[in-house]
Structure formats: C-alpha cells, structure tokens
mmCIF file of C-alpha atoms in Angstrom:
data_model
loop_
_atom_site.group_PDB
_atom_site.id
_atom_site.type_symbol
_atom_site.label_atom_id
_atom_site.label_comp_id
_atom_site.label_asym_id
_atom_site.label_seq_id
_atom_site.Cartn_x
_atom_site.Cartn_y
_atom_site.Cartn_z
ATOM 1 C CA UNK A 1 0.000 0.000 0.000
ATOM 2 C CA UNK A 2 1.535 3.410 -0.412
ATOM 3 C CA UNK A 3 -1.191 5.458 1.273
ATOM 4 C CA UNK A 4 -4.651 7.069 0.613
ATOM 5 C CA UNK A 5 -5.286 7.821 -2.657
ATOM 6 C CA UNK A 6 -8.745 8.998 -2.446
ATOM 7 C CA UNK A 7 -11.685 9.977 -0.221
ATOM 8 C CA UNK A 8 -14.935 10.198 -0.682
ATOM 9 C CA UNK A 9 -18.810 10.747 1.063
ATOM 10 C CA UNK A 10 -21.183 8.781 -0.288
ATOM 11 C CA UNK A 11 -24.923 9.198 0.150
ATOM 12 C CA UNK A 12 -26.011 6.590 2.423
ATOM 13 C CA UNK A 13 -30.244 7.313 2.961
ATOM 14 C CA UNK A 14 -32.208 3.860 3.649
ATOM 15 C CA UNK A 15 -34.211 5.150 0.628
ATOM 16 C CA UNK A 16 -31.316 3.463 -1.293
ATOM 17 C CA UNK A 17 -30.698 0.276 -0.085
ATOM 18 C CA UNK A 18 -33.437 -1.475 -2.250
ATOM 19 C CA UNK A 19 -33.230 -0.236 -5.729
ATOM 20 C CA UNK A 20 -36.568 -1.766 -6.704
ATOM 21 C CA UNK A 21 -38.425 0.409 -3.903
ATOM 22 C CA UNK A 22 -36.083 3.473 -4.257
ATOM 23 C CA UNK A 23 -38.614 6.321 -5.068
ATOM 24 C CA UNK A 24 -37.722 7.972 -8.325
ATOM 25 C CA UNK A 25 -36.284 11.431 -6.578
ATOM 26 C CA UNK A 26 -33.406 8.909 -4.963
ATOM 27 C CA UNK A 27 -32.319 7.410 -8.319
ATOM 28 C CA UNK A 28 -30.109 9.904 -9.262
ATOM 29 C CA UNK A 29 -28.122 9.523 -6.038
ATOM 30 C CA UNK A 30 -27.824 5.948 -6.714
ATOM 31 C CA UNK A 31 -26.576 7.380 -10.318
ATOM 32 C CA UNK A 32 -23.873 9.243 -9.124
ATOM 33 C CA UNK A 33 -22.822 6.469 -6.415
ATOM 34 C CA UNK A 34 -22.327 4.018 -9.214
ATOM 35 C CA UNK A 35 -20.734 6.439 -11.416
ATOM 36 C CA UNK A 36 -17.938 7.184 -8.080
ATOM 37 C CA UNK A 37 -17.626 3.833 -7.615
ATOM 38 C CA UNK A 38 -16.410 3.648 -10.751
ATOM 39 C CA UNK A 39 -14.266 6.348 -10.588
ATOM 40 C CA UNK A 40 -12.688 4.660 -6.878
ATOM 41 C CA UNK A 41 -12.341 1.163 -8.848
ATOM 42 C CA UNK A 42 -10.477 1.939 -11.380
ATOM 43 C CA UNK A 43 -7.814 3.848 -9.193
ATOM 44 C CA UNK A 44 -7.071 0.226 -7.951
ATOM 45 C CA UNK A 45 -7.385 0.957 -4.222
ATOM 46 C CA UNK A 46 -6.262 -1.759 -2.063
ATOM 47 C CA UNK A 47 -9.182 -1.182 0.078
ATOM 48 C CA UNK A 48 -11.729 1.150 1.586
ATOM 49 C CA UNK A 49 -12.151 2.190 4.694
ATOM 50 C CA UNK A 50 -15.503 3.282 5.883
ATOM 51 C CA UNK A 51 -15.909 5.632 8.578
ATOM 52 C CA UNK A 52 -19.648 5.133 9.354
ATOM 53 C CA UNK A 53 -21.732 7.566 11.070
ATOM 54 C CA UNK A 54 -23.928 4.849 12.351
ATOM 55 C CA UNK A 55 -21.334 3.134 14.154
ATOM 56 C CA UNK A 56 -20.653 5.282 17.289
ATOM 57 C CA UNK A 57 -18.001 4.725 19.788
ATOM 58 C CA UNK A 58 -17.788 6.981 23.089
ATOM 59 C CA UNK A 59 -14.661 7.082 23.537
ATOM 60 C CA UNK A 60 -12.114 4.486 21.558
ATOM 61 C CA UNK A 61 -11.268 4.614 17.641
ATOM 62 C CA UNK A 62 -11.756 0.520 16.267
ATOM 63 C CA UNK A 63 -10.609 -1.173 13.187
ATOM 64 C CA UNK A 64 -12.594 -3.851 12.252
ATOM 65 C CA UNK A 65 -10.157 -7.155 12.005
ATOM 66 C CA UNK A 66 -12.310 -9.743 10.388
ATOM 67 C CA UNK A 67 -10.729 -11.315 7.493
ATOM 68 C CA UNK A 68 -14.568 -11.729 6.534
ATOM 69 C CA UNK A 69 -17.358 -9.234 6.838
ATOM 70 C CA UNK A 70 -20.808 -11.596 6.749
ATOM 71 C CA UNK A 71 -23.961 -11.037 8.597
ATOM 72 C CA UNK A 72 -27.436 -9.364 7.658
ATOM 73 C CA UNK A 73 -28.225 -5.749 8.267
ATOM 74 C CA UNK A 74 -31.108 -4.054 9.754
ATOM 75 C CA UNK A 75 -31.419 -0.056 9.579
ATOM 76 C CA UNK A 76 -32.147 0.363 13.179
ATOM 77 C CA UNK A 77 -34.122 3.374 12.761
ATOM 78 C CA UNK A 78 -35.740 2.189 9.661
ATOM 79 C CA UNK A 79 -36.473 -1.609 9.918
ATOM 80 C CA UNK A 80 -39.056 -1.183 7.380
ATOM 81 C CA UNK A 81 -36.772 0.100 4.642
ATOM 82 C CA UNK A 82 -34.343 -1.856 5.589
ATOM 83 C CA UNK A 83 -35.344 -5.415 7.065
ATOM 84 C CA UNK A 84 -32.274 -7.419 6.810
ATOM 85 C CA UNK A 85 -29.652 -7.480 3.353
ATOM 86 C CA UNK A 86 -27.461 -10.088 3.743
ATOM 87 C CA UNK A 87 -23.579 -9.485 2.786
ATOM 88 C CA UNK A 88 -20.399 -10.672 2.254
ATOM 89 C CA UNK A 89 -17.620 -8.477 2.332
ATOM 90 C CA UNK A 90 -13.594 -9.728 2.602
ATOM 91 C CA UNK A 91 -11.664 -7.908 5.070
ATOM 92 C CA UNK A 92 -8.381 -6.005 5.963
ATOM 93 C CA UNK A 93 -7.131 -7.695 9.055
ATOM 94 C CA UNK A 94 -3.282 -6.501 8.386
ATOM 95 C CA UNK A 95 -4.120 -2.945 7.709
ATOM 96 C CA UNK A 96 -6.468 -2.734 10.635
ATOM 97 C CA UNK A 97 -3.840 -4.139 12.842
ATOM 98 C CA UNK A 98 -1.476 -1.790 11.418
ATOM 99 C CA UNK A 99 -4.005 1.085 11.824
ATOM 100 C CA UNK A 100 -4.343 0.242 15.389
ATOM 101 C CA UNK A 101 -0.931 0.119 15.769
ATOM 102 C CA UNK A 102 -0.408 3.542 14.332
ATOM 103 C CA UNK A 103 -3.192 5.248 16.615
ATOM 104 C CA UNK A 104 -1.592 3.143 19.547
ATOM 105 C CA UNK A 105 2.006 4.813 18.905
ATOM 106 C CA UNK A 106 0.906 8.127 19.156
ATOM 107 C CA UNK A 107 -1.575 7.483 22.129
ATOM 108 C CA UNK A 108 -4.540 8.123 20.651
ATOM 109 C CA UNK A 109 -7.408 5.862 22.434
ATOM 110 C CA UNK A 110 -8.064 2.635 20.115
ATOM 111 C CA UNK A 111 -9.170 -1.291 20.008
ATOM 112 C CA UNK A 112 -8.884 -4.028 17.770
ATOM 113 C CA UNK A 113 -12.910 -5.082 16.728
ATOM 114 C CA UNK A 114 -12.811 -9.075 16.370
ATOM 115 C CA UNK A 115 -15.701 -9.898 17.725
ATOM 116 C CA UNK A 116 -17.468 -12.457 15.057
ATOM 117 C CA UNK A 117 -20.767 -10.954 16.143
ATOM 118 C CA UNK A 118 -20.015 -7.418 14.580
ATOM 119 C CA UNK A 119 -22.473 -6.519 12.053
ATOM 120 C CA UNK A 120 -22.575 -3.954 9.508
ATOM 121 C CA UNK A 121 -24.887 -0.825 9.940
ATOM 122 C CA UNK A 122 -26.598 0.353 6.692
ATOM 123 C CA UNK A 123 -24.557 3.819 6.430
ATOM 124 C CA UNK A 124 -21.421 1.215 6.514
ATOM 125 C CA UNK A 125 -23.499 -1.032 3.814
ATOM 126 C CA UNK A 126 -25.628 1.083 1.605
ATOM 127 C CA UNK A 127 -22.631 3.219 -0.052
ATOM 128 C CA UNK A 128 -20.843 0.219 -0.978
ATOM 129 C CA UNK A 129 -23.798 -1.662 -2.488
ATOM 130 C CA UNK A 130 -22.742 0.709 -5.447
ATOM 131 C CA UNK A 131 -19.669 1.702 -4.906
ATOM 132 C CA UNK A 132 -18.643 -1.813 -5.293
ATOM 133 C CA UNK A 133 -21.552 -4.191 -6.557
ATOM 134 C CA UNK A 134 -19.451 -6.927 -6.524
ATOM 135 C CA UNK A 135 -17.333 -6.558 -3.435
ATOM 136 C CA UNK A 136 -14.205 -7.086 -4.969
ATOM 137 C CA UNK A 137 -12.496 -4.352 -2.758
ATOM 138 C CA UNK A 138 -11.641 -5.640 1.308
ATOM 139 C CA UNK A 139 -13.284 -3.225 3.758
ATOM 140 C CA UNK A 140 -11.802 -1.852 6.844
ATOM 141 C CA UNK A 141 -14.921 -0.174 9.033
ATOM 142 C CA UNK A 142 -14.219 2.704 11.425
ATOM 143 C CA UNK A 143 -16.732 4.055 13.601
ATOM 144 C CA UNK A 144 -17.295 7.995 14.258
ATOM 145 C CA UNK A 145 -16.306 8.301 18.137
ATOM 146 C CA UNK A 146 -18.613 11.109 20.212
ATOM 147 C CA UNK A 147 -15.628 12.029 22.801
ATOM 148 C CA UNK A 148 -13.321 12.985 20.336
ATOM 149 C CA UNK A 149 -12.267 16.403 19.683
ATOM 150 C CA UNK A 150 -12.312 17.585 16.020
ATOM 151 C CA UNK A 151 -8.505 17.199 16.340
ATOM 152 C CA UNK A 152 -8.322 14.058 17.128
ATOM 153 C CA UNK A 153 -10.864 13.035 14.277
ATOM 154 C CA UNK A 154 -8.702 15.022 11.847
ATOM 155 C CA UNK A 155 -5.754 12.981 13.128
ATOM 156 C CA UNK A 156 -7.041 9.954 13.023
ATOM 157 C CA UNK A 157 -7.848 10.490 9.231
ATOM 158 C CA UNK A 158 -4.415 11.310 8.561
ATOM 159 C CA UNK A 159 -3.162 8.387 10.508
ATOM 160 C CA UNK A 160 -5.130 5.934 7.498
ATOM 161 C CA UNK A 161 -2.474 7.088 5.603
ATOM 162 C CA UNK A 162 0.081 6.410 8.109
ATOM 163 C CA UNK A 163 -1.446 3.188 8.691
ATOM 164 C CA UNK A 164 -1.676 2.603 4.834
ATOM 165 C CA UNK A 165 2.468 2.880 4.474
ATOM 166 C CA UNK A 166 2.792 0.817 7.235
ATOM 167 C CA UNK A 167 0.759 -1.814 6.163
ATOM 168 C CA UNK A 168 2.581 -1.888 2.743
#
C-alpha cells in the first residue's frame, strides 16, 4: 500500500438500499454512487475504509479485524426500509492491525474489533452496495467516536495514511 489515494462521502439514505423500492427522486443519487464507484475502482485501491456515522463509539477509535465481513443488516431506525440485506464483504485484518498500531504509537485511544458478532450498519453497507456491486475491494470499518475532539478526528484520518504505508 503506499497510502490514501482517495476519499470520498457517499450518500447513504435507507431510501437506497433497495433499488426496486427506491422512489424515483433517490435514483439519481444511486446514479452518481455508481458512477464514483467507478471512478474509486479503477484507481485500484487496495481497500476502503468506511468511517460510518452509524457506528458510534464513546470514547475508543476501532478497526474492524475480520478477514470476513458476513452477517445481515437491519437499519435500526428504519427496519421497514431496511429489514435485513445479507452481505459478504472480505476484510483487511493486516491494515487494521497496522491502523491500530499507528493510533496506539501516538496514544490516541483505540481497540482491535474481532468480535465475530459485529455486524454492519446500513450507512457502513448502503454506499458500498454501489460503490462496489461486486465486493471485490476488502473493507476496513471505522466508527465515528462522540468524545473525540475535532482534532483528534482530523488525526485519526491522517493516521489511514500512516497506517496505509505501514501496512505496505
């Protein structure tokens, strides 16, 4: 790996998630998500790392360390939008390590997520249903974490890249 090479926010609304149901004034979001998925895939990315909004930590930064993401997800908030899409996802479980490694170094508060119970949240899900149909890029999640300062956050951004060169 030699580092970031992109970012990107993708539109993650529960409106999405089935395309069949997805009322015509959401289409063009799903549009544009294929069309920068696209854009991400062909730039060859080793993986992606998705810093969800729906997965909230108080107070630690996590990597998630499965070698393989599978489960079904629920929206939470929106069980009737979303009642369960089942996925299969590989995993990062060397640049996690390395990402937690990085944070650890420079004392910023962070764990290791290997719990085989972890399932995906649909801002962590929905993006990549067209970002990358086919799943052919390994996911690293990240959650957003409430205690953190906006410095920290900003640092921890920076440290994917660290984490990235690291990993190599």
């Amino acid at each position: 790996m030699t580092g970031v090479i992109a970012s990107a926010v993708a539109p993650h609304t529960p409106r999405m998630a089935n395309e069949e149901k997805t009322p015509d004034f959401i289409r063009p979001l799903i549009a544009g998500a294929r069309e920068m998925g696209e854009v991400l895939r062909a730039l060859n990315p080793d993986l992606f790392v998705v810093n969800s909004t729906h997965w909230v930590s108080t107070f630690n930064w996590y990597a998630t360390c499965q070698p393989i993401h599978e489960g079904v997800c629920v929206a939470d908030e929106a069980p009737d939008m979303i009642s369960g899409i089942p996925y299969k996802r590989t995993g990062d479980p060397d640049f996690a390590q390395a990402f937690i490694n990085t944070l650890s170094e420079r004392d910023v508060p962070c764990l290791a997520n290997t719990t085989k119970h972890y399932h995906w949240d649909y801002g962590s899900l929905v993006p990549l249903l067209y970002l990358d149909p086919e799943g052919t890029v390994p996911v690293v999640h990240i959650p957003t974490v409430v205690m953190a300062g906006l410095d920290e956050a900003v640092e921890v951004g920076r440290l994917v890249h660290a984490a990235a060169e690291c990993a190599g």
